[in-house]
Tab-separated table of C-alpha atoms in Angstrom:
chain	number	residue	atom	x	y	z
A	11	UNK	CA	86.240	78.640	53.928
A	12	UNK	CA	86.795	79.245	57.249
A	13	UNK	CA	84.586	77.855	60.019
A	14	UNK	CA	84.304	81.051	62.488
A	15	UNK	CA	84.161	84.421	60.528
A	16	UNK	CA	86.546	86.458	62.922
A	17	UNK	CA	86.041	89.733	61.085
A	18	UNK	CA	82.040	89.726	61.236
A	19	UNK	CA	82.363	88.476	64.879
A	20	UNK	CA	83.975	91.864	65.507
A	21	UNK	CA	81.228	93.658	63.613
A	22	UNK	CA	78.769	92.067	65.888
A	23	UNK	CA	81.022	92.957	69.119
A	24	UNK	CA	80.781	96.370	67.385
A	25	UNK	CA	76.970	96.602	67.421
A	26	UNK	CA	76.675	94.765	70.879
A	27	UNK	CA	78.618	97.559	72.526
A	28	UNK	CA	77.354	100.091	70.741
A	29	UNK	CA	73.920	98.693	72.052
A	30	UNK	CA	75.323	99.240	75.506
A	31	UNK	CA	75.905	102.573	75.022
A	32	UNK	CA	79.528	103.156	73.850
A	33	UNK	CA	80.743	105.433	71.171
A	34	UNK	CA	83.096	103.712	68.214
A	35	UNK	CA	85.350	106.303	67.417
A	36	UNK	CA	87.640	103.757	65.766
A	37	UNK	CA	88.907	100.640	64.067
A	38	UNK	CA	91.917	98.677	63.412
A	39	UNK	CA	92.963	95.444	61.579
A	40	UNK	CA	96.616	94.146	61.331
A	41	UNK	CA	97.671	91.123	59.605
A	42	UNK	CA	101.997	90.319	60.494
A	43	UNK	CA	102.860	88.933	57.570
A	44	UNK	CA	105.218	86.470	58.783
A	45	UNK	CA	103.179	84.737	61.471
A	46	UNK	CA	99.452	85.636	59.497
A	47	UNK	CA	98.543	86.440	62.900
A	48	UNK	CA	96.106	88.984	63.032
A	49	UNK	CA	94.512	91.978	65.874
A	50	UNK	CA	91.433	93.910	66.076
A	51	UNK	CA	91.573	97.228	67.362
A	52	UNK	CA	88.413	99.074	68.260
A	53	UNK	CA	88.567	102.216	70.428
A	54	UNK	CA	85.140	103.399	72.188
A	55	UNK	CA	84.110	105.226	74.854
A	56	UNK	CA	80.981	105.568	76.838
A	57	UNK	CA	78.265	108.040	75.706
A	58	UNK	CA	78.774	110.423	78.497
A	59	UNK	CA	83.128	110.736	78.108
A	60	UNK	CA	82.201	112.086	74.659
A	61	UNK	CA	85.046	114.162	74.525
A	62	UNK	CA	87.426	112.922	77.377
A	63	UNK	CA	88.589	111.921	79.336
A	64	UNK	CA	88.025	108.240	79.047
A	65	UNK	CA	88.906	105.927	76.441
A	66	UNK	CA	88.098	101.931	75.823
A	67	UNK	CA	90.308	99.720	73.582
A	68	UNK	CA	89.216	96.806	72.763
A	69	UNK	CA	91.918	94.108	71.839
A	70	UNK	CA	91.337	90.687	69.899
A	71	UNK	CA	94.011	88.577	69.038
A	72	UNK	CA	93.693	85.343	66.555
A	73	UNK	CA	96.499	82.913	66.065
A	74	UNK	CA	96.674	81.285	62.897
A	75	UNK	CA	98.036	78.321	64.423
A	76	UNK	CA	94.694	78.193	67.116
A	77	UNK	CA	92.052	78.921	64.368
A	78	UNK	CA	93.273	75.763	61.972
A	79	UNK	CA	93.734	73.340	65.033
A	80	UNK	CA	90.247	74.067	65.505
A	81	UNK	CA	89.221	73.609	62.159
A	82	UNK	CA	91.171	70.398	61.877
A	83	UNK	CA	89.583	68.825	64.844
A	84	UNK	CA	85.869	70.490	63.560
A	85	UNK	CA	86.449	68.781	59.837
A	86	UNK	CA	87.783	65.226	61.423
A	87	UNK	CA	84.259	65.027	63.753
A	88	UNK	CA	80.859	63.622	62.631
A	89	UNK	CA	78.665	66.938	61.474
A	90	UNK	CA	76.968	66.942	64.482
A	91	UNK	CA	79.930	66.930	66.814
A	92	UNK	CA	81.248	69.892	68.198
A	93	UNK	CA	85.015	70.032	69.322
A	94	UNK	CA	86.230	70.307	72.790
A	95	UNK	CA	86.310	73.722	74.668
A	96	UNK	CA	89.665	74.236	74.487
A	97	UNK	CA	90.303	76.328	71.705
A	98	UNK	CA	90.128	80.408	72.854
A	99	UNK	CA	91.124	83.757	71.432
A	100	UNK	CA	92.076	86.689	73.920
A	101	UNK	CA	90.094	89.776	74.151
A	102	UNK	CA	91.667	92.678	76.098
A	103	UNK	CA	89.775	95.581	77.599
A	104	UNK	CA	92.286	98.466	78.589
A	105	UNK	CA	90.936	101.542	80.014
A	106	UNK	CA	93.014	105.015	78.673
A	107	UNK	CA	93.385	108.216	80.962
A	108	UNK	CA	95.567	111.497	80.471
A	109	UNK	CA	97.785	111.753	83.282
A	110	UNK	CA	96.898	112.067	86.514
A	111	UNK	CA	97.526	115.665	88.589
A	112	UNK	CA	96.884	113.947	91.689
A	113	UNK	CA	96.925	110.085	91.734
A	114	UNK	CA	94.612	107.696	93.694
A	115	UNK	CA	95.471	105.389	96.298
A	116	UNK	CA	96.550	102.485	93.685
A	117	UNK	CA	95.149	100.033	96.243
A	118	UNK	CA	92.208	101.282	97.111
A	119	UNK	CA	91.571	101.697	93.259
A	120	UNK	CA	92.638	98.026	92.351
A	121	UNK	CA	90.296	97.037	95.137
A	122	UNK	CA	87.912	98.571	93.799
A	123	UNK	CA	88.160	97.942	90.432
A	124	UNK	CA	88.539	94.217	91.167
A	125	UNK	CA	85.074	94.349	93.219
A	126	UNK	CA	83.300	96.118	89.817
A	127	UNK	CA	84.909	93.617	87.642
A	128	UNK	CA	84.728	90.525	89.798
A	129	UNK	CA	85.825	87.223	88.599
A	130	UNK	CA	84.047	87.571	85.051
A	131	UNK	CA	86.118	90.492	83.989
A	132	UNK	CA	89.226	90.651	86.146
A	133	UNK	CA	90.870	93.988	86.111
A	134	UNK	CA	94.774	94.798	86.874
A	135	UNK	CA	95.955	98.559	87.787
A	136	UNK	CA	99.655	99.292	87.491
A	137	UNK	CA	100.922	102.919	86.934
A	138	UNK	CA	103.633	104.581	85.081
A	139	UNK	CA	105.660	107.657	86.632
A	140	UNK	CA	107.381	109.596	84.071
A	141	UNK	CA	109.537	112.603	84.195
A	142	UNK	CA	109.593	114.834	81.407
A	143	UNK	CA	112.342	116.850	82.679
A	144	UNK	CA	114.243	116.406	85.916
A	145	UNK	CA	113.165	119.785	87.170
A	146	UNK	CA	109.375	118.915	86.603
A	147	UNK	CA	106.815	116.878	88.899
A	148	UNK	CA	106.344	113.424	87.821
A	149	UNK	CA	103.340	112.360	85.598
A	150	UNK	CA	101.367	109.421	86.633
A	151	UNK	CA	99.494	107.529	83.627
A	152	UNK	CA	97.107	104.380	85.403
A	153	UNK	CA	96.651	101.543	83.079
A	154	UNK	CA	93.716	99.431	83.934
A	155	UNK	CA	93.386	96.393	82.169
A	156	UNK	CA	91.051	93.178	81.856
A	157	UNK	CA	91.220	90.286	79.784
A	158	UNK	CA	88.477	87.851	78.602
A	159	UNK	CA	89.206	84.409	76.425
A	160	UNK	CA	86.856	83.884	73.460
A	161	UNK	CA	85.767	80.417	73.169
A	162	UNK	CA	85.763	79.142	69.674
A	163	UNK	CA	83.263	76.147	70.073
A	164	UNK	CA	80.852	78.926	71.742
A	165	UNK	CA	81.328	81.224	68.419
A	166	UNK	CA	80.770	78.342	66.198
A	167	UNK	CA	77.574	77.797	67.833
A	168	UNK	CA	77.034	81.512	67.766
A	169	UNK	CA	76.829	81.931	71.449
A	170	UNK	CA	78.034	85.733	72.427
A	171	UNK	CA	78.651	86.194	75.832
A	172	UNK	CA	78.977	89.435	75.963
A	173	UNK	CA	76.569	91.224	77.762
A	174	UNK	CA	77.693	90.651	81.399
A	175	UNK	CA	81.432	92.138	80.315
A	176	UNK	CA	80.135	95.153	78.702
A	177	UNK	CA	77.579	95.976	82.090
A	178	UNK	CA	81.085	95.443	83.907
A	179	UNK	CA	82.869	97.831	81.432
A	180	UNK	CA	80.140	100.095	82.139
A	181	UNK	CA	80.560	99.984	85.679
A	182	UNK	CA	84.207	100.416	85.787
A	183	UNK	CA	83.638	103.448	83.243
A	184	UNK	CA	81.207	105.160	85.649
A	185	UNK	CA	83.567	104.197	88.318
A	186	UNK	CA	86.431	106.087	86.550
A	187	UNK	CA	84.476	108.937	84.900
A	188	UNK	CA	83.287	109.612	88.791
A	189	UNK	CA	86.917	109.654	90.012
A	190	UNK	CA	88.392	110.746	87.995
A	191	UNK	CA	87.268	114.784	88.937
A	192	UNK	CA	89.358	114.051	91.795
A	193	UNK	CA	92.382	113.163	90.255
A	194	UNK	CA	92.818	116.374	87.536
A	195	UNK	CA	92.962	119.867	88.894
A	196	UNK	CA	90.461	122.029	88.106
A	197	UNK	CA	91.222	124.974	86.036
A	198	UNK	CA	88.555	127.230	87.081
A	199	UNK	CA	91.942	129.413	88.388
């Protein structure tokens, strides 16, 4: 029997972010059979980008290898004993938009984005220019991305930090759905 039940933790992550108000629209789970390595998928979006155009994926990765050295060290302690705090699992956030008709400063948006998710959920913007033909304008796709580590000894215990990264999810969602009428032309043409 394993000591942290991975799969109901994401059902709980499930009902905590439904509970601050995001959408599931979706749900993954993929075991590689060589490795037994295994990732959640959950795609969400907040209440108001019902229908577009911003999407949520959330990411959680467990290692085989991390899970039983935990386990090992939680079996070879006295009952009461919890095992040191260094055992985590990553959890990514990464924000989805179509591309972009007229793109943002990138580093006024990083900035930005940094100062919403602050040093509890920090956030990285890159972009991607792509060219579907040579005769077209390029396409700008943003990827914004943050990335939180689970700790296992605070799972055990059945400690769920959560709340403070979904309120910053929240923000950078507003932030974006506010934007982003400034990045897509309108069509009212």
């Amino acid at each position: 029997m394993a000591a942290i039940d991975i799969t109901g933790y994401v059902a709980s992550l499930k009902d905590h972010a439904h509970a601050h108000g995001f959408h599931i629209h979706d749900e993954r789970q993929f075991i590689e059979t060589y490795s037994l390595r295994q990732t959640w998928e959950v795609d969400l979006h907040p209440a108001e980008a019902c229908g577009g155009p911003l999407d949520l994926h959330l990411t959680l990765e467990a290692d085989p290898r991390t899970l039983l050295s935990f386990e090992d060290v939680l079996w070879s302690l006295p009952e009461d004993d919890l095992p040191p705090d260094e055992y985590w699992l990553p959890l990514t956030f990464t924000w989805a938009l179509p591309p972009v008709d007229d793109s943002p400063n990138m580093l006024v948006l990083a900035t930005d984005l940094a100062g919403l998710g602050g040093t509890a959920l920090p956030v990285e913007v890159s972009a991607i220019d792509s060219l579907i033909s040579v005769t077209d304008p390029t396409k700008r796709t943003l990827m914004i991305v943050a990335r939180k580590e689970l700790s296992l000894q605070a799972l055990l215990q059945g400690e769920d930090d959560m709340c403070q990264p979904f309120d910053l999810c929240t923000k950078i969602c507003d932030y974006l759905l506010h934007h982003a009428q400034d990045w897509y032309e309108s069509e009212s043409a």
